[in-house]
Coordinates of C-alpha atoms and ligand atoms in Angstrom, one line a residue:
X1 CA -41.6 23.0 -58.0
X2 CA -40.9 20.8 -54.9
X3 CA -37.7 21.3 -53.0
X4 CA -36.7 17.7 -54.1
X5 CA -36.9 18.4 -57.8
X6 CA -35.3 21.9 -57.3
X7 CA -32.4 20.2 -55.5
X8 CA -32.0 17.7 -58.3
X9 CA -31.9 20.5 -60.9
X10 CA -29.2 22.2 -58.8
X11 CA -27.1 19.1 -58.2
X12 CA -27.1 18.1 -61.8
X13 CA -25.2 21.3 -62.6
X14 CA -22.2 20.1 -60.6
X15 CA -22.6 16.4 -59.7
X16 CA -22.3 14.0 -62.7
X17 CA -25.8 12.8 -63.3
X18 CA -26.9 14.7 -60.1
X19 CA -25.9 11.8 -57.9
X20 CA -22.9 10.5 -55.8
X21 CA -23.6 6.9 -56.9
X22 CA -25.2 5.9 -60.2
X23 CA -27.8 3.6 -58.6
X24 CA -29.1 6.4 -56.5
X25 CA -31.4 7.7 -59.2
X26 CA -34.8 6.3 -58.5
X27 CA -36.1 5.6 -62.0
X28 CA -39.6 5.1 -60.8
X29 CA -39.6 8.8 -59.9
X30 CA -37.2 10.1 -62.5
X31 CA -35.0 11.6 -59.8
X32 CA -33.0 10.5 -56.7
X33 CA -34.7 11.0 -53.3
X34 CA -33.3 13.8 -51.1
X35 CA -33.8 13.1 -47.5
X36 CA -33.6 15.8 -44.9
X37 CA -33.7 13.7 -41.8
X38 CA -34.2 10.2 -40.5
X39 CA -35.2 8.5 -37.3
X40 CA -35.7 4.8 -36.6
X41 CA -37.6 3.3 -39.5
X42 CA -38.7 6.7 -40.9
X43 CA -37.2 9.2 -43.3
X44 CA -38.4 12.7 -44.3
X45 CA -37.7 14.3 -47.6
X46 CA -36.7 17.9 -48.3
X47 CA -40.4 18.8 -48.6
X48 CA -41.1 17.4 -45.2
X49 CA -43.0 14.3 -46.4
X50 CA -42.6 11.3 -44.2
X51 CA -41.9 7.7 -45.4
X52 CA -41.5 4.4 -43.7
X53 CA -38.1 3.2 -45.1
X54 CA -38.0 -0.2 -46.8
X55 CA -34.6 0.4 -48.2
X56 CA -32.7 1.1 -45.0
X57 CA -29.6 2.4 -46.7
X58 CA -29.5 -0.8 -48.8
X59 CA -29.2 -2.8 -45.6
X60 CA -26.6 -0.7 -43.8
X61 CA -28.9 0.7 -41.2
X62 CA -30.2 -2.6 -39.7
X63 CA -30.7 -0.9 -36.3
X64 CA -32.6 1.9 -37.9
X65 CA -31.5 5.5 -38.5
X66 CA -29.8 7.5 -35.7
X67 CA -29.7 4.6 -33.2
X68 CA -28.7 6.1 -29.9
X69 CA -26.1 3.4 -29.0
X70 CA -24.3 3.9 -32.3
X71 CA -24.5 7.7 -32.0
X72 CA -23.1 7.7 -28.5
X73 CA -20.2 5.5 -29.6
X74 CA -19.4 7.8 -32.5
X75 CA -19.6 10.9 -30.3
X76 CA -17.1 9.4 -27.8
X77 CA -14.6 8.9 -30.6
X78 CA -15.2 12.4 -32.0
X79 CA -14.6 13.8 -28.6
X80 CA -11.2 12.0 -28.6
X81 CA -10.2 13.6 -31.9
X82 CA -11.1 10.7 -34.2
X83 CA -7.5 10.4 -35.4
X84 CA -7.6 8.2 -38.4
X85 CA -4.9 6.0 -40.1
X86 CA -3.8 4.8 -36.6
X87 CA -4.8 1.9 -34.5
X88 CA -6.6 2.3 -31.2
X89 CA -8.0 -0.2 -28.7
X90 CA -11.4 -0.4 -30.4
X91 CA -9.9 -2.1 -33.5
X92 CA -8.7 -5.1 -31.5
X93 CA -11.9 -5.2 -29.4
X94 CA -14.1 -5.1 -32.5
X95 CA -11.9 -7.7 -34.3
X96 CA -12.2 -10.0 -31.2
X97 CA -16.0 -9.6 -31.2
X98 CA -16.2 -10.4 -35.0
X99 CA -14.1 -13.5 -34.5
X100 CA -16.4 -14.6 -31.7
X101 CA -19.5 -13.9 -33.9
X102 CA -18.7 -15.0 -37.5
X103 CA -17.9 -18.7 -37.7
X104 CA -15.1 -18.6 -40.3
X105 CA -13.3 -15.7 -38.9
X106 CA -10.1 -16.4 -36.9
X107 CA -8.6 -13.1 -38.1
X108 CA -10.2 -10.1 -39.8
X109 CA -9.1 -6.9 -41.5
X110 CA -11.1 -3.7 -41.8
X111 CA -11.6 -1.9 -45.1
X112 CA -13.9 0.8 -46.4
X113 CA -16.6 -0.7 -48.6
X114 CA -18.0 -4.0 -49.8
X115 CA -16.3 -3.5 -53.1
X116 CA -12.9 -3.2 -51.4
X117 CA -13.6 -6.2 -49.2
X118 CA -14.2 -8.5 -52.2
X119 CA -11.3 -7.1 -54.1
X120 CA -8.9 -7.7 -51.3
X121 CA -10.4 -11.1 -50.5
X122 CA -9.9 -12.3 -54.0
X123 CA -6.3 -11.0 -54.1
X124 CA -5.6 -12.9 -50.9
X125 CA -7.2 -16.1 -52.3
X126 CA -4.9 -15.8 -55.3
X127 CA -1.8 -15.0 -53.2
X128 CA -2.6 -18.0 -51.0
X129 CA -3.3 -20.5 -53.7
X130 CA -0.9 -19.2 -56.4
X131 CA -3.7 -19.6 -58.9
X132 CA -5.7 -17.0 -60.7
X133 CA -9.1 -18.2 -61.9
X134 CA -12.3 -17.5 -59.9
X135 CA -15.6 -19.3 -60.1
X136 CA -18.4 -16.8 -60.1
X137 CA -22.1 -17.5 -60.0
X138 CA -24.3 -16.0 -62.6
X139 CA -26.1 -12.9 -61.3
X140 CA -24.3 -12.8 -58.0
X141 CA -23.0 -9.3 -57.2
X142 CA -19.7 -8.6 -55.5
X143 CA -19.2 -4.9 -55.9
X144 CA -17.9 -2.5 -58.5
X145 CA -14.3 -3.5 -59.2
X146 CA -13.2 -4.9 -62.5
X147 CA -12.4 -8.4 -61.3
X148 CA -16.1 -9.3 -60.7
X149 CA -18.1 -6.8 -62.8
X150 CA -19.4 -9.5 -65.1
X151 CA -22.8 -11.3 -65.3
X152 CA -24.5 -9.0 -62.7
X153 CA -27.5 -7.7 -64.7
X154 CA -27.2 -9.5 -68.0
X155 CA -30.2 -8.7 -70.3
X156 CA -32.4 -11.8 -70.8
X157 CA -31.5 -12.1 -74.4
X158 CA -27.7 -12.1 -73.7
X159 CA -27.6 -14.9 -71.1
X160 CA -26.2 -17.7 -73.4
X161 CA -26.7 -21.4 -72.6
X162 CA -27.4 -22.0 -68.9
X163 CA -24.6 -24.5 -68.6
X164 CA -22.1 -21.9 -69.7
X165 CA -23.5 -18.5 -68.8
X166 CA -22.2 -15.4 -70.6
X167 CA -19.5 -13.3 -68.9
X168 CA -21.5 -10.2 -69.8
X169 CA -19.6 -7.0 -68.6
X170 CA -21.6 -4.9 -66.1
X171 CA -20.0 -1.7 -67.3
X172 CA -18.2 -0.1 -70.2
X173 CA -14.5 0.5 -69.5
X174 CA -13.4 -2.9 -68.3
X175 CA -10.2 -4.0 -69.9
X176 CA -10.6 -6.9 -72.3
X177 CA -9.1 -10.1 -71.0
X178 CA -10.3 -9.8 -67.4
X179 CA -13.2 -12.0 -68.1
X180 CA -10.8 -14.8 -68.9
X181 CA -10.1 -15.1 -65.1
X182 CA -13.7 -16.0 -64.4
X183 CA -15.5 -19.3 -64.8
X184 CA -19.2 -18.6 -64.7
X185 CA -21.7 -21.1 -63.4
X186 CA -25.4 -21.0 -62.9
X187 CA -26.8 -20.9 -59.3
X188 CA -28.1 -24.2 -57.8
X189 CA -26.9 -26.5 -60.7
X190 CA -24.7 -29.2 -59.0
X191 CA -24.0 -31.0 -62.3
X192 CA -22.5 -27.9 -63.9
X193 CA -20.4 -27.1 -60.8
X194 CA -19.0 -30.6 -60.8
X195 CA -18.1 -30.4 -64.5
X196 CA -16.4 -27.0 -64.0
X197 CA -14.3 -28.3 -61.1
X198 CA -13.3 -31.4 -63.2
X199 CA -12.2 -29.2 -66.1
X200 CA -10.7 -26.2 -64.2
X201 CA -10.1 -27.5 -60.6
X202 CA -6.3 -27.2 -60.8
X203 CA -6.3 -23.5 -61.8
X204 CA -9.0 -22.3 -59.5
X205 CA -8.1 -19.9 -56.7
X206 CA -11.6 -19.6 -55.3
X207 CA -15.3 -19.8 -55.7
X208 CA -17.1 -16.6 -54.6
X209 CA -20.8 -16.5 -54.0
X210 CA -23.6 -14.7 -52.2
X211 CA -24.6 -17.5 -49.7
X212 CA -28.1 -16.0 -49.7
X213 CA -28.6 -14.4 -53.1
X214 CA -30.2 -11.2 -51.9
X215 CA -29.2 -9.3 -55.0
X216 CA -31.9 -11.1 -56.9
X217 CA -34.4 -10.5 -54.1
X218 CA -33.9 -13.4 -51.8
X219 CA -32.8 -16.8 -53.2
X220 CA -31.4 -19.6 -51.0
X221 CA -28.9 -22.2 -52.2
X222 CA -30.3 -25.8 -52.3
X223 CA -28.7 -28.0 -49.6
X224 CA -27.1 -30.0 -52.4
X225 CA -25.5 -27.0 -54.1
X226 CA -24.3 -25.6 -50.8
X227 CA -22.6 -28.9 -49.8
X228 CA -21.2 -29.3 -53.4
X229 CA -19.6 -25.8 -53.2
X230 CA -17.9 -26.8 -49.9
X231 CA -16.9 -30.3 -51.0
X232 CA -15.5 -29.4 -54.5
X233 CA -13.5 -26.4 -53.3
X234 CA -11.9 -28.5 -50.6
X235 CA -11.2 -31.4 -53.0
X236 CA -9.5 -29.1 -55.6
X237 CA -7.6 -26.9 -53.2
X238 CA -9.6 -23.8 -54.0
X239 CA -11.0 -21.4 -51.4
X240 CA -14.7 -21.0 -50.7
X241 CA -15.5 -17.3 -50.2
X242 CA -18.9 -16.2 -48.9
X243 CA -19.6 -12.6 -49.9
X244 CA -21.7 -11.7 -46.8
X245 CA -21.6 -7.9 -47.5
X246 CA -25.4 -8.0 -47.5
X247 CA -26.2 -11.3 -45.7
X248 CA -24.1 -10.7 -42.6
X249 CA -26.2 -10.1 -39.4
X250 CA -29.3 -10.2 -41.6
X251 CA -30.9 -13.4 -40.2
X252 CA -28.4 -14.6 -37.5
X253 CA -25.5 -13.0 -35.6
X254 CA -23.1 -15.1 -37.6
X255 CA -24.7 -14.3 -40.9
X256 CA -25.6 -16.8 -43.6
X257 CA -22.8 -19.2 -42.8
X258 CA -24.2 -19.4 -39.3
X259 CA -27.8 -19.8 -40.6
X260 CA -26.9 -22.3 -43.3
X261 CA -24.4 -24.3 -41.2
X262 CA -21.5 -24.2 -43.8
X263 CA -18.3 -22.5 -42.9
X264 CA -16.3 -20.9 -45.8
X265 CA -12.6 -20.3 -45.9
X266 CA -12.9 -16.6 -46.2
X267 CA -15.8 -14.1 -46.1
X268 CA -16.6 -10.5 -46.7
X269 CA -18.9 -8.5 -44.4
X270 CA -20.2 -5.1 -45.2
X271 CA -23.2 -2.8 -44.9
X272 CA -24.7 -3.6 -41.4
X273 CA -21.3 -4.2 -39.9
X274 CA -20.7 -0.5 -39.8
X275 CA -24.1 0.4 -38.1
X276 CA -24.7 2.9 -40.9
X277 CA -21.1 4.2 -41.2
X278 CA -18.7 3.2 -44.0
X279 CA -16.9 0.0 -42.9
X280 CA -16.4 -3.5 -44.3
X281 CA -14.4 -6.5 -43.2
X282 CA -12.9 -9.5 -44.7
X283 CA -11.7 -12.4 -42.6
X284 CA -11.2 -16.2 -42.4
X285 CA -8.8 -18.8 -41.2
X286 CA -5.5 -17.6 -39.6
X287 CA -3.5 -19.8 -41.9
X288 CA -4.9 -17.8 -44.9
X289 CA -5.1 -14.4 -43.3
X290 CA -1.4 -14.5 -42.3
X291 CA -0.5 -14.1 -45.9
X292 CA -1.5 -10.5 -45.7
X293 CA 1.3 -8.0 -45.2
X294 CA 3.1 -7.2 -42.9
X295 CA 3.2 -11.0 -41.9
X296 CA 3.0 -12.2 -45.5
X297 CA 3.4 -10.8 -49.0
X298 CA -0.2 -9.9 -50.0
X299 CA -0.9 -6.2 -49.9
X300 CA -3.9 -4.8 -48.1
X301 CA -3.8 -1.2 -46.9
X302 CA -5.6 2.1 -47.1
X303 CA -5.5 5.5 -45.4
X304 CA -9.1 5.2 -44.2
X305 CA -9.1 1.5 -43.3
X306 CA -10.7 1.0 -40.0
X307 CA -11.6 4.6 -39.5
X308 CA -12.2 5.1 -35.8
X309 CA -15.7 6.6 -36.2
X310 CA -16.8 3.6 -38.3
X311 CA -15.1 1.1 -36.0
X312 CA -16.8 2.6 -32.9
X313 CA -20.1 2.6 -34.8
X314 CA -19.7 -1.0 -35.9
X315 CA -18.7 -2.2 -32.4
X316 CA -21.8 -0.7 -31.0
X317 CA -24.0 -2.1 -33.8
X318 CA -22.7 -5.7 -33.6
X319 CA -23.0 -5.6 -29.8
X320 CA -26.6 -4.7 -30.3
X321 CA -27.2 -7.5 -32.9
X322 CA -25.9 -9.9 -30.2
X323 CA -28.5 -8.9 -27.6
X324 CA -31.0 -11.6 -26.6
X325 CA -34.2 -11.4 -28.6
X326 CA -32.8 -9.4 -31.5
X327 CA -33.3 -12.0 -34.1
X328 CA -36.7 -13.2 -32.7
X329 CA -37.8 -9.6 -33.3
X330 CA -36.5 -9.6 -36.8
X331 CA -38.1 -13.0 -37.5
X332 CA -41.4 -11.9 -36.2
X333 CA -41.5 -8.6 -38.2
X334 CA -40.4 -10.6 -41.3
X335 CA -43.2 -13.1 -40.9
X336 CA -45.8 -10.4 -40.5
X337 CA -44.5 -8.3 -43.4
X338 CA -43.9 -11.1 -45.9
X339 CA -47.3 -12.8 -45.2
X340 CA -49.1 -9.4 -45.3
X341 CA -47.5 -8.4 -48.6
X342 CA -48.4 -11.8 -50.1
X343 CA -52.0 -11.4 -48.9
X344 CA -52.3 -7.9 -50.3
X345 CA -51.0 -8.9 -53.8
X346 CA -53.5 -11.8 -53.9
X347 CA -56.4 -9.5 -52.7
X348 CA -55.6 -7.1 -55.5
X349 CA -55.2 -10.0 -58.0
X350 CA -51.7 -8.9 -58.9
X351 CA -49.6 -12.0 -59.7
X352 CA -46.5 -11.7 -57.7
X353 CA -44.4 -13.3 -55.1
X354 CA -42.5 -12.4 -51.9
X355 CA -39.4 -14.3 -50.8
X356 CA -37.6 -13.2 -47.7
X357 CA -35.2 -14.2 -45.0
X358 CA -34.3 -12.2 -41.9
X359 CA -34.6 -8.5 -42.5
X360 CA -34.5 -8.5 -46.4
X361 CA -36.8 -9.7 -49.1
X362 CA -37.4 -9.8 -52.8
X363 CA -40.7 -8.7 -54.4
X364 CA -41.3 -10.3 -57.8
X365 CA -44.1 -9.2 -60.1
X366 CA -45.6 -11.5 -62.6
X367 CA -43.9 -14.6 -61.0
X368 CA -45.8 -17.1 -58.9
X369 CA -43.4 -20.0 -58.9
X370 CA -40.3 -20.1 -56.6
X371 CA -37.5 -17.9 -57.9
X372 CA -34.4 -20.2 -57.8
X373 CA -31.7 -18.2 -59.7
X374 CA -30.9 -15.2 -61.9
X375 CA -32.7 -16.6 -64.9
X376 CA -36.0 -16.9 -62.9
X377 CA -35.6 -13.4 -61.4
X378 CA -34.9 -11.7 -64.8
X379 CA -38.4 -12.8 -65.9
X380 CA -40.0 -10.5 -63.3
X381 CA -42.1 -7.6 -64.7
X382 CA -39.9 -4.5 -64.4
X383 CA -42.6 -2.0 -65.6
X384 CA -44.9 -3.2 -62.9
X385 CA -42.2 -2.9 -60.3
X386 CA -41.6 0.7 -61.4
X387 CA -45.3 1.4 -61.2
X388 CA -45.4 -0.2 -57.7
X389 CA -42.4 1.7 -56.4
X390 CA -43.8 5.0 -57.5
X391 CA -47.2 4.2 -55.9
X392 CA -45.6 3.1 -52.7
X393 CA -43.6 6.3 -52.4
X394 CA -46.7 8.3 -53.2
X395 CA -48.4 6.5 -50.3
X396 CA -45.5 7.0 -47.8
X397 CA -43.4 3.8 -48.1
X398 CA -39.9 4.3 -49.4
X399 CA -38.7 1.5 -51.7
X400 CA -35.5 2.0 -53.6
X401 CA -35.8 1.3 -57.3
X402 CA -33.1 -0.8 -58.9
X403 CA -34.1 0.0 -62.5
X404 CA -37.2 -2.1 -62.0
X405 CA -35.2 -5.3 -61.5
X406 CA -35.9 -7.8 -58.8
X407 CA -33.6 -6.7 -56.1
X408 CA -33.6 -6.5 -52.3
X409 CA -35.7 -4.5 -49.9
X410 CA -35.7 -4.6 -46.2
X411 CA -36.6 -3.3 -42.8
X412 CA -34.8 -2.4 -39.6
X413 CA -34.9 -3.5 -36.0
X414 CA -36.3 -0.2 -34.9
X415 CA -39.6 -1.2 -36.6
X416 CA -42.5 -2.4 -34.4
X417 CA -45.4 -4.7 -35.3
X418 CA -47.5 -1.5 -35.5
X419 CA -45.1 0.0 -38.0
X420 CA -45.4 -3.1 -40.2
X421 CA -49.2 -2.8 -39.9
X422 CA -48.9 0.8 -41.1
X423 CA -46.7 -0.3 -44.0
X424 CA -49.3 -2.9 -45.1
X425 CA -52.1 -0.3 -44.9
X426 CA -50.2 2.1 -47.0
X427 CA -49.2 -0.5 -49.5
X428 CA -52.8 -1.8 -49.7
X429 CA -53.8 1.8 -50.7
X430 CA -50.9 2.0 -53.1
X431 CA -51.7 -1.3 -54.9
X432 CA -55.3 0.0 -55.5
X433 CA -53.7 2.4 -58.0
X434 CA -51.6 -0.4 -59.7
X435 CA -53.0 -2.5 -62.5
X436 CA -51.8 -6.1 -63.2
X437 CA -49.5 -6.0 -66.2
Ligands
PLP1 C1 -23.1 -9.1 -51.9 C2 -22.5 -7.7 -52.1 N1 -21.2 -7.6 -52.3 C3 -20.6 -6.4 -52.5 C4 -21.3 -5.3 -52.5 C5 -20.6 -3.9 -52.7 O1 -20.6 -3.2 -51.5 P1 -20.4 -1.6 -51.5 O2 -21.6 -1.0 -52.2 O3 -20.3 -1.3 -50.1 O4 -19.1 -1.4 -52.3 C6 -22.7 -5.3 -52.4 C7 -23.5 -4.1 -52.4 O5 -24.6 -4.1 -52.6 C8 -23.3 -6.6 -52.2 O6 -24.6 -6.7 -52.0

């Protein structure tokens, strides 16, 4: 038995399901991966097998694993005792850097995870507007708290009519009634958005969206939908929230709002902001952010908020993202990888499609037309994805599996053009073993 499977057998005796997070099980393998060490764009499992990592901690390690700038910043804080639950000078410094980097941020707050960031951001939007309903977009993912755990992986036969998508719960255990606070709309349908604002405008606190919908691979908003979201929220006194937990720093220093040229009222930032350490941020206009306690009456607190290790790591990481040439490198790797993958799929006569922006991308099997929303993405061939992920891992490329669904994959800045070439060679071999569905 390999050490990986042995470890899984052991962990299952004590860890529920053998994992610390339910999506950590890689269904393509039938077990989670157990990595022993990581460096740059590579990871090694407990059996010593090496992989080029195309998960990159679900996007958290945008610089690559074990980046020396991040590690040195962390070590400096550890040497000072890493006292948490207090402020130090790094919090203010990092907040200043974020406000200089992210267009909508005049003030920010640190919190622990993307889930916490969207939870607090929505509470703030409700406190600020005095309203409770939230417009949510079908399929968009905003973390694991009960306010937004609806319509995130709805089975194809439960979607309901596109003009009024089902508020399908993403988990058991969510109190009945919470769905009533959500008004669900399809992505990229301006007509439906306009109707919803006409009907519900006076009771809407916010519209929350993934400005680049990476949780279905990589789907961009149409220019019309993007400007309608900005215009309608403004006209009806609701806040526009960009959930940039995944998109922040991915394709531009200021994230999707910088890239798309639309500034929301509030945003959430996660994953890459901590340089591989647990940190998230929410921020926006001062006039809104001042409603947070202790200035205002909206609560946001937490023992581990702004943990000094994560703040030091994040400050070092964001400083690195702002270095000249960083995004040119990301763009050039992306172009090489996305074109190479598309070419390999065609060569192996496997119908499929790659859509990517910046350092993350979606890989869709069985789809050749542009994927524009959740309903398109859900048609992708899950079995083929599982087959592909297993083959890729067998050939030394680590893809995380999201139950076979079309989800996001990505690379890190530690990669070189030669590494991308190696990924493509390995995937070429892997695809030889896959059959079209
Ligand atoms: C857009 C978006 N929002 C929120 C979250 C939740 O973040 P976390 O897993 O850090 O709680 C994620 C996680 O993938 C995400 O992609």
